[in-house]
Amino acid sequence: MRLTKELWRLTKELVDQSIVETDQRIVETDQRIVETDQRIVETDHRIVDTDQRIMETDQRIVESDQSIMETDQRIVETDQRIVETDQRIVETDQRIVETDQRIVETDQRIVETDQRIVDTDQRIVETDQRIMDTDQRIVETDQSIVATDQRIVETDQKRIVDTDQSIGV
């Protein structure tokens, strides 16, 4: 967003500078026109004395008009460049909006993937807990079997001893 604002600011500065320069050229041209008009007025007062000066002054008027036309053409070209720059800015803004949308969509997919990973991790933890519980029951069962085997062995030994004693061995 800052890039867009900076781009707008730079474009505005360029446009403002172009307008100032164009206005300056117009003022200069207007000044030349005023000067030429002054010479025409002076020449009209001396028209009886010199037809040659009138022709020279007319030539300067033609040149001034040409300068005005050239200035107008530069203004038109500057306006066209401004329009083209504005169009590029609009296109750039559109691409930025589209990129931002793709970023939002990607972020959403990342969030969804992260949630699936969290869910999977939770299932793994639950499975691990069930395995640990089963392992604990197996250990308890094994201990119970060992205790039972121990009692059987003790009972067998006692029977053997009792049997041996009863037969006198």
PDB file of C-alpha atoms in Angstrom:
ATOM      1  CA  MET A   1       0.000   0.000   0.000  1.00  0.00           C
ATOM      2  CA  ARG A   2       2.895   2.344   0.788  1.00  0.00           C
ATOM      3  CA  LEU A   3       4.321   1.568  -2.662  1.00  0.00           C
ATOM      4  CA  THR A   4       1.042   2.651  -4.274  1.00  0.00           C
ATOM      5  CA  LYS A   5       0.925   5.875  -2.231  1.00  0.00           C
ATOM      6  CA  GLU A   6       4.543   6.601  -3.117  1.00  0.00           C
ATOM      7  CA  LEU A   7       3.800   5.898  -6.780  1.00  0.00           C
ATOM      8  CA  TRP A   8       0.801   8.262  -6.646  1.00  0.00           C
ATOM      9  CA  ARG A   9       2.879  10.922  -4.908  1.00  0.00           C
ATOM     10  CA  LEU A  10       5.678  10.658  -7.484  1.00  0.00           C
ATOM     11  CA  THR A  11       3.174  10.741 -10.352  1.00  0.00           C
ATOM     12  CA  LYS A  12       1.495  13.810  -8.841  1.00  0.00           C
ATOM     13  CA  GLU A  13       4.877  15.517  -8.469  1.00  0.00           C
ATOM     14  CA  LEU A  14       5.681  14.756 -12.130  1.00  0.00           C
ATOM     15  CA  VAL A  15       2.294  16.039 -13.242  1.00  0.00           C
ATOM     16  CA  ASP A  16       2.578  19.165 -11.069  1.00  0.00           C
ATOM     17  CA  GLN A  17       6.092  19.844 -12.403  1.00  0.00           C
ATOM     18  CA  SER A  18       4.898  19.379 -15.979  1.00  0.00           C
ATOM     19  CA  ILE A  19       1.967  21.729 -15.395  1.00  0.00           C
ATOM     20  CA  VAL A  20       4.254  24.356 -13.824  1.00  0.00           C
ATOM     21  CA  GLU A  21       6.669  24.103 -16.756  1.00  0.00           C
ATOM     22  CA  THR A  22       3.818  24.290 -19.263  1.00  0.00           C
ATOM     23  CA  ASP A  23       2.310  27.271 -17.428  1.00  0.00           C
ATOM     24  CA  GLN A  24       5.713  28.962 -17.497  1.00  0.00           C
ATOM     25  CA  ARG A  25       5.992  28.401 -21.242  1.00  0.00           C
ATOM     26  CA  ILE A  26       2.471  29.758 -21.697  1.00  0.00           C
ATOM     27  CA  VAL A  27       3.362  32.829 -19.628  1.00  0.00           C
ATOM     28  CA  GLU A  28       6.517  33.312 -21.677  1.00  0.00           C
ATOM     29  CA  THR A  29       4.576  32.865 -24.889  1.00  0.00           C
ATOM     30  CA  ASP A  30       1.887  35.251 -23.665  1.00  0.00           C
ATOM     31  CA  GLN A  31       4.634  37.728 -22.827  1.00  0.00           C
ATOM     32  CA  ARG A  32       6.023  37.391 -26.343  1.00  0.00           C
ATOM     33  CA  ILE A  33       2.513  37.880 -27.729  1.00  0.00           C
ATOM     34  CA  VAL A  34       2.086  40.997 -25.591  1.00  0.00           C
ATOM     35  CA  GLU A  35       5.440  42.289 -26.798  1.00  0.00           C
ATOM     36  CA  THR A  36       4.558  41.484 -30.394  1.00  0.00           C
ATOM     37  CA  ASP A  37       1.180  43.178 -30.011  1.00  0.00           C
ATOM     38  CA  GLN A  38       2.974  46.229 -28.607  1.00  0.00           C
ATOM     39  CA  ARG A  39       5.243  46.293 -31.632  1.00  0.00           C
ATOM     40  CA  ILE A  40       2.191  45.936 -33.888  1.00  0.00           C
ATOM     41  CA  VAL A  41       0.572  48.941 -32.192  1.00  0.00           C
ATOM     42  CA  GLU A  42       3.772  50.932 -32.585  1.00  0.00           C
ATOM     43  CA  THR A  43       4.097  49.773 -36.166  1.00  0.00           C
ATOM     44  CA  ASP A  44       0.497  50.764 -36.904  1.00  0.00           C
ATOM     45  CA  HIS A  45       1.336  54.285 -35.744  1.00  0.00           C
ATOM     46  CA  ARG A  46       4.239  54.344 -38.178  1.00  0.00           C
ATOM     47  CA  ILE A  47       2.473  52.403 -40.951  1.00  0.00           C
ATOM     48  CA  VAL A  48       2.521  55.389 -43.276  1.00  0.00           C
ATOM     49  CA  ASP A  49       6.290  55.632 -42.941  1.00  0.00           C
ATOM     50  CA  THR A  50       7.272  51.993 -43.339  1.00  0.00           C
ATOM     51  CA  ASP A  51       5.537  49.071 -45.008  1.00  0.00           C
ATOM     52  CA  GLN A  52       8.688  47.044 -44.527  1.00  0.00           C
ATOM     53  CA  ARG A  53       8.423  47.177 -40.713  1.00  0.00           C
ATOM     54  CA  ILE A  54       4.819  45.954 -40.928  1.00  0.00           C
ATOM     55  CA  MET A  55       5.935  42.938 -42.936  1.00  0.00           C
ATOM     56  CA  GLU A  56       8.676  42.151 -40.412  1.00  0.00           C
ATOM     57  CA  THR A  57       6.262  42.504 -37.535  1.00  0.00           C
ATOM     58  CA  ASP A  58       3.750  40.247 -39.303  1.00  0.00           C
ATOM     59  CA  GLN A  59       6.506  37.699 -39.642  1.00  0.00           C
ATOM     60  CA  ARG A  60       7.203  37.873 -35.893  1.00  0.00           C
ATOM     61  CA  ILE A  61       3.479  37.397 -35.226  1.00  0.00           C
ATOM     62  CA  VAL A  62       3.478  34.299 -37.406  1.00  0.00           C
ATOM     63  CA  GLU A  63       6.499  32.955 -35.504  1.00  0.00           C
ATOM     64  CA  SER A  64       4.816  33.666 -32.175  1.00  0.00           C
ATOM     65  CA  ASP A  65       1.678  31.874 -33.349  1.00  0.00           C
ATOM     66  CA  GLN A  66       3.855  28.948 -34.379  1.00  0.00           C
ATOM     67  CA  SER A  67       5.398  28.945 -30.920  1.00  0.00           C
ATOM     68  CA  ILE A  68       1.925  28.969 -29.367  1.00  0.00           C
ATOM     69  CA  MET A  69       0.893  26.064 -31.564  1.00  0.00           C
ATOM     70  CA  GLU A  70       4.037  24.167 -30.604  1.00  0.00           C
ATOM     71  CA  THR A  71       3.363  24.878 -26.938  1.00  0.00           C
ATOM     72  CA  ASP A  72      -0.209  23.693 -27.350  1.00  0.00           C
ATOM     73  CA  GLN A  73       1.101  20.547 -29.022  1.00  0.00           C
ATOM     74  CA  ARG A  74       3.471  19.948 -26.097  1.00  0.00           C
ATOM     75  CA  ILE A  75       0.565  20.456 -23.693  1.00  0.00           C
ATOM     76  CA  VAL A  76      -1.482  17.883 -25.620  1.00  0.00           C
ATOM     77  CA  GLU A  77       1.457  15.452 -25.564  1.00  0.00           C
ATOM     78  CA  THR A  78       1.968  16.035 -21.834  1.00  0.00           C
ATOM     79  CA  ASP A  79      -1.727  15.410 -21.208  1.00  0.00           C
ATOM     80  CA  GLN A  80      -1.467  12.188 -23.221  1.00  0.00           C
ATOM     81  CA  ARG A  81       1.514  11.045 -21.146  1.00  0.00           C
ATOM     82  CA  ILE A  82      -0.426  11.862 -17.980  1.00  0.00           C
ATOM     83  CA  VAL A  83      -3.359   9.765 -19.227  1.00  0.00           C
ATOM     84  CA  GLU A  84      -1.001   6.889 -20.096  1.00  0.00           C
ATOM     85  CA  THR A  85       0.690   7.152 -16.691  1.00  0.00           C
ATOM     86  CA  ASP A  86      -2.696   7.137 -14.967  1.00  0.00           C
ATOM     87  CA  GLN A  87      -3.641   4.030 -16.948  1.00  0.00           C
ATOM     88  CA  ARG A  88      -0.424   2.280 -15.917  1.00  0.00           C
ATOM     89  CA  ILE A  89      -1.096   3.262 -12.305  1.00  0.00           C
ATOM     90  CA  VAL A  90      -4.603   1.798 -12.537  1.00  0.00           C
ATOM     91  CA  GLU A  91      -3.212  -1.408 -14.063  1.00  0.00           C
ATOM     92  CA  THR A  92      -0.522  -1.602 -11.385  1.00  0.00           C
ATOM     93  CA  ASP A  93      -3.120  -1.076  -8.672  1.00  0.00           C
ATOM     94  CA  GLN A  94      -5.216  -3.865 -10.193  1.00  0.00           C
ATOM     95  CA  ARG A  95      -2.219  -6.218 -10.183  1.00  0.00           C
ATOM     96  CA  ILE A  96      -1.515  -5.263  -6.579  1.00  0.00           C
ATOM     97  CA  VAL A  97      -5.127  -6.013  -5.645  1.00  0.00           C
ATOM     98  CA  GLU A  98      -4.941  -9.376  -7.438  1.00  0.00           C
ATOM     99  CA  THR A  99      -1.633 -10.189  -5.744  1.00  0.00           C
ATOM    100  CA  ASP A 100      -3.076  -9.233  -2.352  1.00  0.00           C
ATOM    101  CA  GLN A 101      -6.046 -11.510  -3.038  1.00  0.00           C
ATOM    102  CA  ARG A 102      -3.727 -14.403  -3.907  1.00  0.00           C
ATOM    103  CA  ILE A 103      -1.750 -13.727  -0.721  1.00  0.00           C
ATOM    104  CA  VAL A 104      -4.965 -13.798   1.320  1.00  0.00           C
ATOM    105  CA  GLU A 105      -6.000 -17.072  -0.350  1.00  0.00           C
ATOM    106  CA  THR A 106      -2.557 -18.571   0.252  1.00  0.00           C
ATOM    107  CA  ASP A 107      -2.635 -17.444   3.879  1.00  0.00           C
ATOM    108  CA  GLN A 108      -6.049 -19.081   4.240  1.00  0.00           C
ATOM    109  CA  ARG A 109      -4.711 -22.351   2.801  1.00  0.00           C
ATOM    110  CA  ILE A 110      -1.741 -22.148   5.172  1.00  0.00           C
ATOM    111  CA  VAL A 111      -4.098 -21.634   8.123  1.00  0.00           C
ATOM    112  CA  GLU A 112      -6.210 -24.600   6.989  1.00  0.00           C
ATOM    113  CA  THR A 113      -3.101 -26.759   6.539  1.00  0.00           C
ATOM    114  CA  ASP A 114      -1.807 -25.713   9.943  1.00  0.00           C
ATOM    115  CA  GLN A 115      -5.164 -26.664  11.461  1.00  0.00           C
ATOM    116  CA  ARG A 116      -5.024 -30.086   9.769  1.00  0.00           C
ATOM    117  CA  ILE A 117      -1.490 -30.542  11.119  1.00  0.00           C
ATOM    118  CA  VAL A 118      -2.670 -29.578  14.609  1.00  0.00           C
ATOM    119  CA  ASP A 119      -5.605 -32.004  14.290  1.00  0.00           C
ATOM    120  CA  THR A 120      -3.269 -34.766  13.076  1.00  0.00           C
ATOM    121  CA  ASP A 121      -0.813 -34.050  15.885  1.00  0.00           C
ATOM    122  CA  GLN A 122      -3.691 -34.259  18.373  1.00  0.00           C
ATOM    123  CA  ARG A 123      -4.769 -37.635  16.949  1.00  0.00           C
ATOM    124  CA  ILE A 124      -1.157 -38.838  17.149  1.00  0.00           C
ATOM    125  CA  VAL A 125      -0.963 -37.720  20.795  1.00  0.00           C
ATOM    126  CA  GLU A 126      -4.250 -39.494  21.535  1.00  0.00           C
ATOM    127  CA  THR A 127      -3.032 -42.638  19.725  1.00  0.00           C
ATOM    128  CA  ASP A 128       0.276 -42.500  21.594  1.00  0.00           C
ATOM    129  CA  GLN A 129      -1.649 -42.191  24.857  1.00  0.00           C
ATOM    130  CA  ARG A 130      -3.785 -45.227  23.968  1.00  0.00           C
ATOM    131  CA  ILE A 131      -0.613 -47.171  23.088  1.00  0.00           C
ATOM    132  CA  MET A 132       0.957 -46.130  26.390  1.00  0.00           C
ATOM    133  CA  ASP A 133      -2.218 -47.168  28.247  1.00  0.00           C
ATOM    134  CA  THR A 134      -2.199 -50.517  26.406  1.00  0.00           C
ATOM    135  CA  ASP A 135       1.518 -50.956  27.164  1.00  0.00           C
ATOM    136  CA  GLN A 136       0.795 -50.223  30.826  1.00  0.00           C
ATOM    137  CA  ARG A 137      -1.999 -52.819  30.881  1.00  0.00           C
ATOM    138  CA  ILE A 138       0.373 -55.324  29.204  1.00  0.00           C
ATOM    139  CA  VAL A 139       3.037 -54.587  31.844  1.00  0.00           C
ATOM    140  CA  GLU A 140       0.445 -54.997  34.614  1.00  0.00           C
ATOM    141  CA  THR A 141      -0.795 -58.225  32.993  1.00  0.00           C
ATOM    142  CA  ASP A 142       2.792 -59.499  32.648  1.00  0.00           C
ATOM    143  CA  GLN A 143       3.432 -58.644  36.321  1.00  0.00           C
ATOM    144  CA  SER A 144       0.244 -60.453  37.289  1.00  0.00           C
ATOM    145  CA  ILE A 145       1.321 -63.479  35.198  1.00  0.00           C
ATOM    146  CA  VAL A 146       4.779 -63.406  36.809  1.00  0.00           C
ATOM    147  CA  ALA A 147       3.195 -63.211  40.266  1.00  0.00           C
ATOM    148  CA  THR A 148       0.832 -66.045  39.387  1.00  0.00           C
ATOM    149  CA  ASP A 149       3.758 -68.095  37.998  1.00  0.00           C
ATOM    150  CA  GLN A 150       5.687 -67.343  41.194  1.00  0.00           C
ATOM    151  CA  ARG A 151       2.780 -68.561  43.322  1.00  0.00           C
ATOM    152  CA  ILE A 152       2.458 -71.680  41.136  1.00  0.00           C
ATOM    153  CA  VAL A 153       6.187 -72.351  41.511  1.00  0.00           C
ATOM    154  CA  GLU A 154       5.981 -71.817  45.266  1.00  0.00           C
ATOM    155  CA  THR A 155       2.882 -74.019  45.462  1.00  0.00           C
ATOM    156  CA  ASP A 156       4.598 -76.708  43.348  1.00  0.00           C
ATOM    157  CA  GLN A 157       7.732 -76.546  45.468  1.00  0.00           C
ATOM    158  CA  LYS A 158       5.654 -76.793  48.624  1.00  0.00           C
ATOM    159  CA  ARG A 159       3.769 -79.813  47.199  1.00  0.00           C
ATOM    160  CA  ILE A 160       7.035 -81.446  46.173  1.00  0.00           C
ATOM    161  CA  VAL A 161       8.448 -80.834  49.637  1.00  0.00           C
ATOM    162  CA  ASP A 162       5.221 -82.043  51.247  1.00  0.00           C
ATOM    163  CA  THR A 163       5.155 -85.094  48.961  1.00  0.00           C
ATOM    164  CA  ASP A 164       8.819 -85.838  49.630  1.00  0.00           C
ATOM    165  CA  GLN A 165       8.223 -85.539  53.343  1.00  0.00           C
ATOM    166  CA  SER A 166       5.193 -87.731  53.216  1.00  0.00           C
ATOM    167  CA  ILE A 167       7.092 -90.481  51.388  1.00  0.00           C
ATOM    168  CA  GLY A 168      10.086 -89.975  53.588  1.00  0.00           C
ATOM    169  CA  VAL A 169      12.632 -88.783  51.170  1.00  0.00           C
TER     170      VAL A 169
END
